Short mmCIF file of N, CA and C in Angstrom, two decimals:
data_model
loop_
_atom_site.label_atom_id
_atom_site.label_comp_id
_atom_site.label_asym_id
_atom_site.label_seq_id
_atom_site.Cartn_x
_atom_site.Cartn_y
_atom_site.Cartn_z
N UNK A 1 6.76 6.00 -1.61
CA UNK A 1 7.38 6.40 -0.36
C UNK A 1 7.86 5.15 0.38
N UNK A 2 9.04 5.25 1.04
CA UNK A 2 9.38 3.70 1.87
C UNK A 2 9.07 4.15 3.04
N UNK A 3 8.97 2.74 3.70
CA UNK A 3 8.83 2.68 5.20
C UNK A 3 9.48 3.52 5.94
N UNK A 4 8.71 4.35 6.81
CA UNK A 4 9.68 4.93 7.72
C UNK A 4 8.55 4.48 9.57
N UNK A 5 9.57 4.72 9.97
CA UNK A 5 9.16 4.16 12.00
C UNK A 5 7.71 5.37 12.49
N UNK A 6 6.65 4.99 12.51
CA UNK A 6 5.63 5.30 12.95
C UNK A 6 5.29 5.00 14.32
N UNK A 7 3.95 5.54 14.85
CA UNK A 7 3.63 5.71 15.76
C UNK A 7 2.99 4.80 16.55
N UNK A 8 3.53 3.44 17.41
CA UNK A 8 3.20 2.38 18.13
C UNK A 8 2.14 2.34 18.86
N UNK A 9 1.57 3.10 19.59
CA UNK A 9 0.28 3.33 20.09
C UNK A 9 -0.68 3.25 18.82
N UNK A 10 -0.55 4.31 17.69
CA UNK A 10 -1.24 4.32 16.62
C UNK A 10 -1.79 2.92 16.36
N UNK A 11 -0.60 2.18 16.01
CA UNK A 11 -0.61 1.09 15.19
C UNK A 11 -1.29 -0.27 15.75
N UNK A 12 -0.93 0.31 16.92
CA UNK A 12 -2.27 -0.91 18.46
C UNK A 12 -3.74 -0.65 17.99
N UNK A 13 -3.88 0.42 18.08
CA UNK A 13 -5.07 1.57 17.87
C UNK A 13 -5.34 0.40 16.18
N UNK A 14 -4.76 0.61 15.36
CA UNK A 14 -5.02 0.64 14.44
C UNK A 14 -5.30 -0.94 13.63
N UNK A 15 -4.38 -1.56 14.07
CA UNK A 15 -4.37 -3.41 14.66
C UNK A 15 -6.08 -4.10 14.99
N UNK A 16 -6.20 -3.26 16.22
CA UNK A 16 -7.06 -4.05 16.96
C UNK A 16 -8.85 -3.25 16.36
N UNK A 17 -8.96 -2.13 15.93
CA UNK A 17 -9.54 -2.10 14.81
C UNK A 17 -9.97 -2.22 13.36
N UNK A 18 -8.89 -2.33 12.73
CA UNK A 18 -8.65 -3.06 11.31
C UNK A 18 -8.21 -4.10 11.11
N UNK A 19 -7.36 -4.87 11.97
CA UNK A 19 -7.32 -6.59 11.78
C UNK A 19 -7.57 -7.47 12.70
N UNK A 20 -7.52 -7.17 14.02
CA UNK A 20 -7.92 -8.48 15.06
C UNK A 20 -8.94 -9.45 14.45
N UNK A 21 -9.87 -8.26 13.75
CA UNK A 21 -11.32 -9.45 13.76
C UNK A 21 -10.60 -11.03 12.81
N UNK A 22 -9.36 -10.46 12.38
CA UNK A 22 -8.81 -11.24 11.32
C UNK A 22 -7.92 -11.91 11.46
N UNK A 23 -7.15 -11.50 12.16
CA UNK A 23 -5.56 -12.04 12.64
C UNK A 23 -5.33 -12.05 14.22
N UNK A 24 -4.33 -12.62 14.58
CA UNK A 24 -4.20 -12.77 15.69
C UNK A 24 -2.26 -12.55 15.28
N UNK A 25 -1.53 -12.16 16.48
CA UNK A 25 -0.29 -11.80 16.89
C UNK A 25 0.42 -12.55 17.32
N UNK A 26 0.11 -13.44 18.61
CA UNK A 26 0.65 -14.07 19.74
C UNK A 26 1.98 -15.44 19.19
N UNK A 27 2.75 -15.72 19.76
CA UNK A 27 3.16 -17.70 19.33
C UNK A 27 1.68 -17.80 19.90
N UNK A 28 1.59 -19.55 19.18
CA UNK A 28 0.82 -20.68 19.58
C UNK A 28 -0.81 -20.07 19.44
N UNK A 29 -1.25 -18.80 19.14
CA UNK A 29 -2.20 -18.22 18.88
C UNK A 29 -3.12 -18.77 17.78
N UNK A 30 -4.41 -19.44 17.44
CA UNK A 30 -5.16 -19.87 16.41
C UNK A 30 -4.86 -19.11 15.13
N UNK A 31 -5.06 -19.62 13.96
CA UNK A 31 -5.51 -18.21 12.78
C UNK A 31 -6.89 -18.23 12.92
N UNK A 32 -7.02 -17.26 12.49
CA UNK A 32 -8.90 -16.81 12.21
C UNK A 32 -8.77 -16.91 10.57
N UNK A 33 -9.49 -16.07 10.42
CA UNK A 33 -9.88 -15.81 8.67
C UNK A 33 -8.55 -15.87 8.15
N UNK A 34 -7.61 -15.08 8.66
CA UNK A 34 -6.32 -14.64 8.53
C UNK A 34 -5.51 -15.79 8.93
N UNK A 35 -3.97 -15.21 8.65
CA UNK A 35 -3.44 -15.99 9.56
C UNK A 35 -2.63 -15.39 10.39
N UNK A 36 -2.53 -16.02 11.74
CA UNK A 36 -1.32 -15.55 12.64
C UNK A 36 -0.24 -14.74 12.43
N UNK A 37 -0.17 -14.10 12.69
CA UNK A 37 0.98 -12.66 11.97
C UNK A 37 2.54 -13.30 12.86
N UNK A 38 1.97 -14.12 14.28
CA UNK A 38 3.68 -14.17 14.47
C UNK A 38 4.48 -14.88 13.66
N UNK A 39 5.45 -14.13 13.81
CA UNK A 39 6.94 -14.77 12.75
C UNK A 39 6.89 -13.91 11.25
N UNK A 40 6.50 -13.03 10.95
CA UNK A 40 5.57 -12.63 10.08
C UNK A 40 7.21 -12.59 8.87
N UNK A 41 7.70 -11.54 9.68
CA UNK A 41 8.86 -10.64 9.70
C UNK A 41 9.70 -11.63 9.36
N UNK A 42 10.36 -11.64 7.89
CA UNK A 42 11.66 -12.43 7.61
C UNK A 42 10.69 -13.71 6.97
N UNK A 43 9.60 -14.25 7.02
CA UNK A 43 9.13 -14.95 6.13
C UNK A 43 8.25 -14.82 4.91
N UNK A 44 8.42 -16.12 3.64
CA UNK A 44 8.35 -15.31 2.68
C UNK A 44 6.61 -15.56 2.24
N UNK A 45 5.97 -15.28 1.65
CA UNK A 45 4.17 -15.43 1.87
C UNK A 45 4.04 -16.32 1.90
N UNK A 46 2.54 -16.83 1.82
CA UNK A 46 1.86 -17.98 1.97
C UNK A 46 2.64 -19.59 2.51
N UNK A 47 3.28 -18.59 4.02
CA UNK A 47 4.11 -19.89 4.89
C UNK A 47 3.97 -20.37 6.01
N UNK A 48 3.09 -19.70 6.21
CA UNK A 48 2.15 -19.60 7.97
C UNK A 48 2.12 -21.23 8.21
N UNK A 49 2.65 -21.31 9.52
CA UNK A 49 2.16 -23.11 9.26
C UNK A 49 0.69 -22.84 9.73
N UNK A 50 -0.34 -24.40 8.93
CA UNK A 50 -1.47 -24.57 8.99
C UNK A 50 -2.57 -23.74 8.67
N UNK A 51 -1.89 -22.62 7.94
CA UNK A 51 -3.15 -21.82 6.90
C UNK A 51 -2.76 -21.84 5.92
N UNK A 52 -4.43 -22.27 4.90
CA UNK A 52 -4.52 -22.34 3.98
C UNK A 52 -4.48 -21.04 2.90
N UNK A 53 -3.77 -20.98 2.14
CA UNK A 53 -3.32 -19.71 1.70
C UNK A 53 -3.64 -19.83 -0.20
N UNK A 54 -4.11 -19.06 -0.78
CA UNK A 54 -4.41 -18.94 -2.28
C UNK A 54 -2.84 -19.57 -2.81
N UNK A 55 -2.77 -20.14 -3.94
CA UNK A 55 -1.50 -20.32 -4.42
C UNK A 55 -0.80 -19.32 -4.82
N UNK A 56 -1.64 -17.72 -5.39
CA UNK A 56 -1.09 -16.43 -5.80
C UNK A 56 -0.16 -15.74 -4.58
N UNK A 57 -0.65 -16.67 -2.92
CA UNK A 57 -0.09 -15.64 -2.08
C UNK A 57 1.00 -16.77 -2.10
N UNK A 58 1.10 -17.84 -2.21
CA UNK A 58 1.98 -18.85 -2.00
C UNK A 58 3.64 -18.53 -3.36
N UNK A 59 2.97 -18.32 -4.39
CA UNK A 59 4.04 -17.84 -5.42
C UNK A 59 4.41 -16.61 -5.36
N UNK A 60 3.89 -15.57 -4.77
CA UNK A 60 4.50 -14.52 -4.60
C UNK A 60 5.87 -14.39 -4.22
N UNK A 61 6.39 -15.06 -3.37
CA UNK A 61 7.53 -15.51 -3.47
C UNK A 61 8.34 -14.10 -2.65
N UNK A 62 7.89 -13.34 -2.12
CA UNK A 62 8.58 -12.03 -1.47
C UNK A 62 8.36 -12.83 -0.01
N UNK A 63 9.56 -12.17 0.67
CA UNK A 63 10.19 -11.97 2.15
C UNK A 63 9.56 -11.09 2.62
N UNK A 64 8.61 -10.96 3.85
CA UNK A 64 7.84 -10.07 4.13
C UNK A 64 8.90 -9.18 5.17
N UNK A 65 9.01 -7.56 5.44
CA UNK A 65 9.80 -7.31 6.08
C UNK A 65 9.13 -5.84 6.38
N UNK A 66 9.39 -5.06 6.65
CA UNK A 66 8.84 -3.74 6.88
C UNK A 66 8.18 -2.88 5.53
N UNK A 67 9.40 -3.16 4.40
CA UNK A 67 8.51 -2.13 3.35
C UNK A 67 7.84 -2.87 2.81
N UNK A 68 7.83 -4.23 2.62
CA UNK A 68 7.32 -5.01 1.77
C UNK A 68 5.66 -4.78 2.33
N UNK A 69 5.93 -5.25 3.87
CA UNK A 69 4.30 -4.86 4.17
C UNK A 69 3.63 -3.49 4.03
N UNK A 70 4.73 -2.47 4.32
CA UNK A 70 4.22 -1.24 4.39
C UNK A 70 3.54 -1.17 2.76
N UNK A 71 4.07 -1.55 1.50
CA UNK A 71 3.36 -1.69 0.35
C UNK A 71 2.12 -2.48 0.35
N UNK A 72 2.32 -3.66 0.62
CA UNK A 72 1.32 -4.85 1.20
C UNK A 72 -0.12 -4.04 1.41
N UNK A 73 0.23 -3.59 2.26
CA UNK A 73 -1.03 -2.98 3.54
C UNK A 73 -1.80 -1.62 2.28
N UNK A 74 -1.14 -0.82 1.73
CA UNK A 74 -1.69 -0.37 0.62
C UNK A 74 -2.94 -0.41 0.00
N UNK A 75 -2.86 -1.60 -0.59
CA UNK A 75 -3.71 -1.98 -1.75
C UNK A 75 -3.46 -4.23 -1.66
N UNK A 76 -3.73 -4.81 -0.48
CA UNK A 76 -3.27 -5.79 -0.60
C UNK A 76 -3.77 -6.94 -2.32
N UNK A 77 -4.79 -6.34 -2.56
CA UNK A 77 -5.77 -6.69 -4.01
C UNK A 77 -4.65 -6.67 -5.08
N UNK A 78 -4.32 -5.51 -4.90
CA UNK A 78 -2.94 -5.01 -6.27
C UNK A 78 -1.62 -5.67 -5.69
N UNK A 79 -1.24 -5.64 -4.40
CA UNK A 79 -0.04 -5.92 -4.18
C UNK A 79 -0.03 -7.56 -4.63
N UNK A 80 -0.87 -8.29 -4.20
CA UNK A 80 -0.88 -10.11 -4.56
C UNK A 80 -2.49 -10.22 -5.26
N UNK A 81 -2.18 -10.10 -6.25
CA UNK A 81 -3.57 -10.50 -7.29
C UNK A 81 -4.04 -12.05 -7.22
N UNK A 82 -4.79 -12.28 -6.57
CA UNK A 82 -5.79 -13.47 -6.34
C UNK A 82 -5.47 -13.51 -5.01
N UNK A 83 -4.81 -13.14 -4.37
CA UNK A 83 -5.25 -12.95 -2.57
C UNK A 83 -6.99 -13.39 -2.14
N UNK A 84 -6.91 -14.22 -0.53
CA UNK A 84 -8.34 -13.68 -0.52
C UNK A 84 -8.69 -12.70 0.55
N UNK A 85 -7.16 -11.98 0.96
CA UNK A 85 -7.42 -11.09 1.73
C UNK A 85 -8.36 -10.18 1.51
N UNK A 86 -9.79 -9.68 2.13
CA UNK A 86 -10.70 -8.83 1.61
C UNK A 86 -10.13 -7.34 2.01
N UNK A 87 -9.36 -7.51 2.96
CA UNK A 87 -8.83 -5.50 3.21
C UNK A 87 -9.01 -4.76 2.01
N UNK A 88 -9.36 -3.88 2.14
CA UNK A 88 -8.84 -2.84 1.17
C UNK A 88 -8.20 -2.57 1.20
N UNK A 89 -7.24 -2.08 2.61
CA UNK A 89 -6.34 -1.31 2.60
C UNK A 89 -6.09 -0.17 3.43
N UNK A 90 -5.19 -0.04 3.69
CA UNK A 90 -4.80 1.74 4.67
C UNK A 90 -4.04 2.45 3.09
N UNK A 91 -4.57 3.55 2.72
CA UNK A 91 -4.39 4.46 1.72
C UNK A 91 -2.78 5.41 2.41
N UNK A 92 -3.15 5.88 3.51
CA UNK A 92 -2.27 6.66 4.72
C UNK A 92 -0.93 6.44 4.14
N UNK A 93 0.15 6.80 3.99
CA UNK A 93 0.82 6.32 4.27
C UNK A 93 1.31 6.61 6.13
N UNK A 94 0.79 7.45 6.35
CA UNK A 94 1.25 7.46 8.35
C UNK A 94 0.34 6.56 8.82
N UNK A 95 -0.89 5.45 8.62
CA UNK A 95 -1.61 4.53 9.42
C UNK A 95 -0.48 3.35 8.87
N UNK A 96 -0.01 3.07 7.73
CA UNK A 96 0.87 2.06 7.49
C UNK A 96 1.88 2.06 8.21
N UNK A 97 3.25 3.16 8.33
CA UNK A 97 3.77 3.05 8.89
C UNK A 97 3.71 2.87 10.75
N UNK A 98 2.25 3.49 10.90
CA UNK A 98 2.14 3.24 12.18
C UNK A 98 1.31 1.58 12.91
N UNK A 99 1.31 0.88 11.36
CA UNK A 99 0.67 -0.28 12.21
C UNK A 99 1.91 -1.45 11.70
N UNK A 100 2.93 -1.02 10.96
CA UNK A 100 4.22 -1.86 10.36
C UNK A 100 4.76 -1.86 12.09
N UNK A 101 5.17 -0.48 12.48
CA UNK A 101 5.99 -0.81 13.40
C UNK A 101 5.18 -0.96 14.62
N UNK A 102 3.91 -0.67 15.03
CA UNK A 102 3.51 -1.53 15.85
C UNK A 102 3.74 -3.14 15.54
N UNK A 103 3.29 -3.48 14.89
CA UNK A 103 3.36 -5.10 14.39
C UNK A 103 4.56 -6.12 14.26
N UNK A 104 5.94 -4.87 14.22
CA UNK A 104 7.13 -5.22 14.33
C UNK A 104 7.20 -5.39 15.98
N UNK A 105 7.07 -4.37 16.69
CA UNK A 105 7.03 -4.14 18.25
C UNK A 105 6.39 -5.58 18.69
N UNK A 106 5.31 -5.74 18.39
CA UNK A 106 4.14 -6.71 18.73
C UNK A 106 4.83 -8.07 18.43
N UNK A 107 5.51 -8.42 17.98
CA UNK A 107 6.12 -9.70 17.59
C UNK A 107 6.93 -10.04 18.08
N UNK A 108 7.82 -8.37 18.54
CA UNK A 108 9.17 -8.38 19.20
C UNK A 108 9.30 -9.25 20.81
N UNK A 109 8.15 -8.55 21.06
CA UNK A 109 7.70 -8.57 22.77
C UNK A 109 7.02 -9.93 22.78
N UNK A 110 6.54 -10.87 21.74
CA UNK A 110 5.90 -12.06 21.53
C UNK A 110 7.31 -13.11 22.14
N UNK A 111 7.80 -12.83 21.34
CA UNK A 111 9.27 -13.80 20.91
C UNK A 111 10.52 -13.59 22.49
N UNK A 112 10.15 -11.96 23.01
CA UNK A 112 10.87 -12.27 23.87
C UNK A 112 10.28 -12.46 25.22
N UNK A 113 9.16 -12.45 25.34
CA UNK A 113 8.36 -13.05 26.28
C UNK A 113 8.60 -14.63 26.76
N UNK A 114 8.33 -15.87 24.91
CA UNK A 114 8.65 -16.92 25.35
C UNK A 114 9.93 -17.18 25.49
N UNK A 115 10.85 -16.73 25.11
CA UNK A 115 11.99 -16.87 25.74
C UNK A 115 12.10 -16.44 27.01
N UNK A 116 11.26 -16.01 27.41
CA UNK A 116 11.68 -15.72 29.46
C UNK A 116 10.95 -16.38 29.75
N UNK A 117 10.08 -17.08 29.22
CA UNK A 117 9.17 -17.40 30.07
C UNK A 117 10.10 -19.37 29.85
N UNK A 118 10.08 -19.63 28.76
CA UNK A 118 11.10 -20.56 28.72
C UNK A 118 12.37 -20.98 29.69
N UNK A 119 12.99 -19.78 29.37
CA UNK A 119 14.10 -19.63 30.52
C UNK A 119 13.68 -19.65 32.25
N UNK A 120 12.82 -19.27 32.58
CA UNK A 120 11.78 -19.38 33.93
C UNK A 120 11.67 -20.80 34.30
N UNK A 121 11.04 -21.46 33.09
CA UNK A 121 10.36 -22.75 33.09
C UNK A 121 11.76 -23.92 33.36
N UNK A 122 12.91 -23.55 32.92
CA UNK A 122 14.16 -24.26 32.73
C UNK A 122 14.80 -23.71 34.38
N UNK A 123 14.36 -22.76 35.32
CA UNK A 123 14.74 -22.35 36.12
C UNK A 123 16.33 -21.16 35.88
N UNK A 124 16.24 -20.97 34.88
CA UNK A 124 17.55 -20.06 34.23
C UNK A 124 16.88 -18.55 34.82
N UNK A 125 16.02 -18.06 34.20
CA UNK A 125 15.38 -16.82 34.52
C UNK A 125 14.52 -16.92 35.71
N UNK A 126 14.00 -15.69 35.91
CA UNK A 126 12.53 -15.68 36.42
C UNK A 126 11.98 -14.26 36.01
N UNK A 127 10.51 -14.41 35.70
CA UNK A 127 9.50 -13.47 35.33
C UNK A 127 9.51 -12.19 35.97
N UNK A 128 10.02 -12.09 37.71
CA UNK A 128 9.98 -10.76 37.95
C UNK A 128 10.82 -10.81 39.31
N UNK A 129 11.86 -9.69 39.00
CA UNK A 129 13.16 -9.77 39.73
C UNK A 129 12.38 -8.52 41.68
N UNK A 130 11.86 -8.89 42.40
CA UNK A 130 11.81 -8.10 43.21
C UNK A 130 12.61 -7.12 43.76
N UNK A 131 13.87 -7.47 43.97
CA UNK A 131 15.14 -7.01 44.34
C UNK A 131 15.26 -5.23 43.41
N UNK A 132 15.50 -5.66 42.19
CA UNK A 132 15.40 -4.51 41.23
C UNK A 132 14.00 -4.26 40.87
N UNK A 133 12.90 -4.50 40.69
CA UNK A 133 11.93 -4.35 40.55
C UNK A 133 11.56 -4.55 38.80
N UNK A 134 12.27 -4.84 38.21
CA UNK A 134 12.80 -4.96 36.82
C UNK A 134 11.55 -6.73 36.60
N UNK A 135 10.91 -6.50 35.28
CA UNK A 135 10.55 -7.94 35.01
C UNK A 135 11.63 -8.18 33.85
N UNK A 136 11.54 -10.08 34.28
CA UNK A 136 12.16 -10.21 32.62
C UNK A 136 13.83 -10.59 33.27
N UNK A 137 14.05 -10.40 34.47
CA UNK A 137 15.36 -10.28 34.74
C UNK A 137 16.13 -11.56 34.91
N UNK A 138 17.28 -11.63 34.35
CA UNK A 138 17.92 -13.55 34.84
C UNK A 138 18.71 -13.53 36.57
N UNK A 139 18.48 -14.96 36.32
CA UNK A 139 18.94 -15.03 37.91
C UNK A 139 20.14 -14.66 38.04
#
């Protein structure tokens, strides 16, 4: 079955019980056991800067992107053989799709955060427009 757009709440839900203890989301965020999931999207495995990664996840050599993880998340054991990811896995296919596109969401809102908050810092933006009541808004 391919990826299809799941349920974002789910996938929070589903995140912060099946991987936080492991991964972290944020820019500039530590890895734990895991590594840092930001940037995840569009890079290809074992590229995380500053985690140490099996060479099996390093030659895998796939572009991680929505279906790729939505397979990934599966059976990660079968998907990259010598991984030391211990997951088992989401079997589901509706917990996969619902923690792909949370995790897509989650990265989204990462990336455009520091860019406002960047733009703030440069005096271009600011964090929260009173006028409209809108955050996020440029001057």
């Amino acid at each position: 079955m391919p990826f299809a757009p799941g349920d974002t709440a789910k996938g929070a839900s589903l995140f912060k019980t099946r991987c936080a203890q492991c991964h972290t989301v944020g820019a500039g965020e530590p890895h734990k056991v895991g590594p840092n999931l930001h940037g995840v999207f569009g890079r290809k495995t074992g590229q995380a800067d500053g985690f140490s990664y099996t060479a099996a996840n390093v030659n895998k050599g796939i572009t991680w992107d929505e279906q790729t993880l939505f397979e990934y998340l599966e059976n990660p054991k079968k998907y990259i053989p010598g991984t030391k990811m211990a997951f088992a896995g989401l079997k589901k296919d509706k917990d996969r799709n619902d923690l792909v596109t949370w995790l897509k969401e989650a990265v989204r809102f990462a990336v455009h955060l520091m860019l406002v908050m960047s733009l703030a810092h440069q005096g271009i933006a600011r964090p929260h427009d009173r006028t409209s009541g809108r955050y996020y808004s440029p001057r």
